[in-house]
């Protein structure tokens, strides 16, 4: 699921040149969600 998300994200980036900060921000948001999910699971 995440791989698909990144696949489409990379495709959209190749079509529309987003700044790298956008990618880092998206990744940070995903990581934050994962960390919160892990904490909530415990």
mmCIF file of N, CA and C in Angstrom:
data_model
loop_
_atom_site.group_PDB
_atom_site.id
_atom_site.type_symbol
_atom_site.label_atom_id
_atom_site.label_comp_id
_atom_site.label_asym_id
_atom_site.label_seq_id
_atom_site.Cartn_x
_atom_site.Cartn_y
_atom_site.Cartn_z
ATOM 1 N N UNK A 1 0.851 -1.205 0.000
ATOM 2 C CA UNK A 1 0.000 0.000 0.000
ATOM 3 C C UNK A 1 0.881 1.249 0.000
ATOM 4 N N UNK A 2 1.836 1.278 0.918
ATOM 5 C CA UNK A 2 2.751 2.428 0.994
ATOM 6 C C UNK A 2 3.610 2.503 -0.264
ATOM 7 N N UNK A 3 4.033 1.326 -0.757
ATOM 8 C CA UNK A 3 4.850 1.290 -1.979
ATOM 9 C C UNK A 3 4.072 1.856 -3.152
ATOM 10 N N UNK A 4 2.799 1.497 -3.244
ATOM 11 C CA UNK A 4 1.950 2.036 -4.309
ATOM 12 C C UNK A 4 1.851 3.547 -4.190
ATOM 13 N N UNK A 5 1.669 4.004 -2.969
ATOM 14 C CA UNK A 5 1.565 5.436 -2.701
ATOM 15 C C UNK A 5 2.814 6.155 -3.193
ATOM 16 N N UNK A 6 3.994 5.579 -2.852
ATOM 17 C CA UNK A 6 5.251 6.202 -3.260
ATOM 18 C C UNK A 6 5.468 6.101 -4.757
ATOM 19 N N UNK A 7 4.994 4.990 -5.345
ATOM 20 C CA UNK A 7 5.121 4.819 -6.796
ATOM 21 C C UNK A 7 4.386 5.934 -7.527
ATOM 22 N N UNK A 8 3.150 6.192 -7.117
ATOM 23 C CA UNK A 8 2.365 7.269 -7.726
ATOM 24 C C UNK A 8 2.974 8.630 -7.408
ATOM 25 N N UNK A 9 3.515 8.772 -6.192
ATOM 26 C CA UNK A 9 4.135 10.032 -5.791
ATOM 27 C C UNK A 9 5.350 10.321 -6.664
ATOM 28 N N UNK A 10 6.155 9.297 -6.898
ATOM 29 C CA UNK A 10 7.346 9.454 -7.747
ATOM 30 C C UNK A 10 6.918 9.799 -9.176
ATOM 31 N N UNK A 11 5.867 9.130 -9.658
ATOM 32 C CA UNK A 11 5.364 9.415 -11.002
ATOM 33 C C UNK A 11 4.896 10.856 -11.118
ATOM 34 N N UNK A 12 4.176 11.332 -10.120
ATOM 35 C CA UNK A 12 3.673 12.708 -10.141
ATOM 36 C C UNK A 12 4.829 13.699 -10.031
ATOM 37 N N UNK A 13 5.875 13.312 -9.289
ATOM 38 C CA UNK A 13 7.046 14.189 -9.144
ATOM 39 C C UNK A 13 7.775 14.307 -10.480
ATOM 40 N N UNK A 14 7.876 13.183 -11.208
ATOM 41 C CA UNK A 14 8.565 13.222 -12.495
ATOM 42 C C UNK A 14 7.772 14.071 -13.491
ATOM 43 N N UNK A 15 6.448 14.109 -13.316
ATOM 44 C CA UNK A 15 5.610 14.928 -14.200
ATOM 45 C C UNK A 15 5.640 16.389 -13.767
ATOM 46 N N UNK A 16 5.509 16.600 -12.467
ATOM 47 C CA UNK A 16 5.514 17.959 -11.917
ATOM 48 C C UNK A 16 6.653 18.061 -10.914
ATOM 49 N N UNK A 17 7.682 18.846 -11.199
ATOM 50 C CA UNK A 17 8.847 18.925 -10.307
ATOM 51 C C UNK A 17 8.537 19.587 -8.964
ATOM 52 N N UNK A 18 8.239 18.766 -7.960
ATOM 53 C CA UNK A 18 8.039 19.283 -6.610
ATOM 54 C C UNK A 18 9.397 19.468 -5.945
ATOM 55 N N UNK A 19 9.516 20.376 -5.019
ATOM 56 C CA UNK A 19 10.772 20.501 -4.265
ATOM 57 C C UNK A 19 10.972 19.280 -3.366
ATOM 58 N N UNK A 20 12.227 18.889 -3.122
ATOM 59 C CA UNK A 20 12.514 17.719 -2.281
ATOM 60 C C UNK A 20 11.921 17.837 -0.879
ATOM 61 N N UNK A 21 11.777 19.067 -0.389
ATOM 62 C CA UNK A 21 11.219 19.299 0.952
ATOM 63 C C UNK A 21 9.807 18.707 1.040
ATOM 64 N N UNK A 22 9.070 18.766 -0.067
ATOM 65 C CA UNK A 22 7.721 18.209 -0.113
ATOM 66 C C UNK A 22 7.753 16.710 0.171
ATOM 67 N N UNK A 23 8.726 16.020 -0.426
ATOM 68 C CA UNK A 23 8.863 14.570 -0.229
ATOM 69 C C UNK A 23 9.212 14.273 1.227
ATOM 70 N N UNK A 24 10.159 15.039 1.758
ATOM 71 C CA UNK A 24 10.588 14.848 3.150
ATOM 72 C C UNK A 24 9.411 15.071 4.098
ATOM 73 N N UNK A 25 8.624 16.097 3.812
ATOM 74 C CA UNK A 25 7.465 16.414 4.645
ATOM 75 C C UNK A 25 6.451 15.281 4.632
ATOM 76 N N UNK A 26 6.162 14.760 3.436
ATOM 77 C CA UNK A 26 5.216 13.647 3.298
ATOM 78 C C UNK A 26 5.719 12.424 4.062
ATOM 79 N N UNK A 27 7.020 12.144 3.915
ATOM 80 C CA UNK A 27 7.617 10.985 4.582
ATOM 81 C C UNK A 27 7.551 11.140 6.098
ATOM 82 N N UNK A 28 7.822 12.358 6.569
ATOM 83 C CA UNK A 28 7.776 12.637 8.006
ATOM 84 C C UNK A 28 6.362 12.422 8.549
ATOM 85 N N UNK A 29 5.365 12.858 7.775
ATOM 86 C CA UNK A 29 3.970 12.682 8.190
ATOM 87 C C UNK A 29 3.641 11.199 8.294
ATOM 88 N N UNK A 30 4.069 10.417 7.289
ATOM 89 C CA UNK A 30 3.831 8.973 7.289
ATOM 90 C C UNK A 30 4.501 8.322 8.492
ATOM 91 N N UNK A 31 5.748 8.716 8.749
ATOM 92 C CA UNK A 31 6.508 8.160 9.869
ATOM 93 C C UNK A 31 5.805 8.481 11.185
ATOM 94 N N UNK A 32 5.343 9.716 11.326
ATOM 95 C CA UNK A 32 4.639 10.152 12.534
ATOM 96 C C UNK A 32 3.386 9.313 12.753
ATOM 97 N N UNK A 33 2.643 9.080 11.690
ATOM 98 C CA UNK A 33 1.434 8.265 11.781
ATOM 99 C C UNK A 33 1.782 6.850 12.236
ATOM 100 N N UNK A 34 2.881 6.306 11.682
ATOM 101 C CA UNK A 34 3.296 4.952 12.036
ATOM 102 C C UNK A 34 3.696 4.873 13.500
ATOM 103 N N UNK A 35 4.446 5.865 13.961
ATOM 104 C CA UNK A 35 4.890 5.894 15.363
ATOM 105 C C UNK A 35 3.679 5.997 16.289
ATOM 106 N N UNK A 36 2.745 6.877 15.950
ATOM 107 C CA UNK A 36 1.536 7.036 16.763
ATOM 108 C C UNK A 36 0.746 5.735 16.797
ATOM 109 N N UNK A 37 0.676 5.054 15.654
ATOM 110 C CA UNK A 37 -0.055 3.788 15.568
ATOM 111 C C UNK A 37 0.594 2.733 16.455
ATOM 112 N N UNK A 38 1.926 2.677 16.437
ATOM 113 C CA UNK A 38 2.656 1.703 17.260
ATOM 114 C C UNK A 38 2.417 1.970 18.746
ATOM 115 N N UNK A 39 2.455 3.244 19.138
ATOM 116 C CA UNK A 39 2.235 3.621 20.540
ATOM 117 C C UNK A 39 0.802 3.271 20.957
ATOM 118 N N UNK A 40 -0.137 3.527 20.061
ATOM 119 C CA UNK A 40 -1.540 3.239 20.377
ATOM 120 C C UNK A 40 -1.781 1.737 20.438
ATOM 121 N N UNK A 41 -1.061 0.963 19.645
ATOM 122 C CA UNK A 41 -1.218 -0.494 19.639
ATOM 123 C C UNK A 41 -0.812 -1.089 20.969
ATOM 124 N N UNK A 42 0.229 -0.519 21.596
ATOM 125 C CA UNK A 42 0.694 -1.006 22.902
ATOM 126 C C UNK A 42 -0.338 -0.629 23.946
#
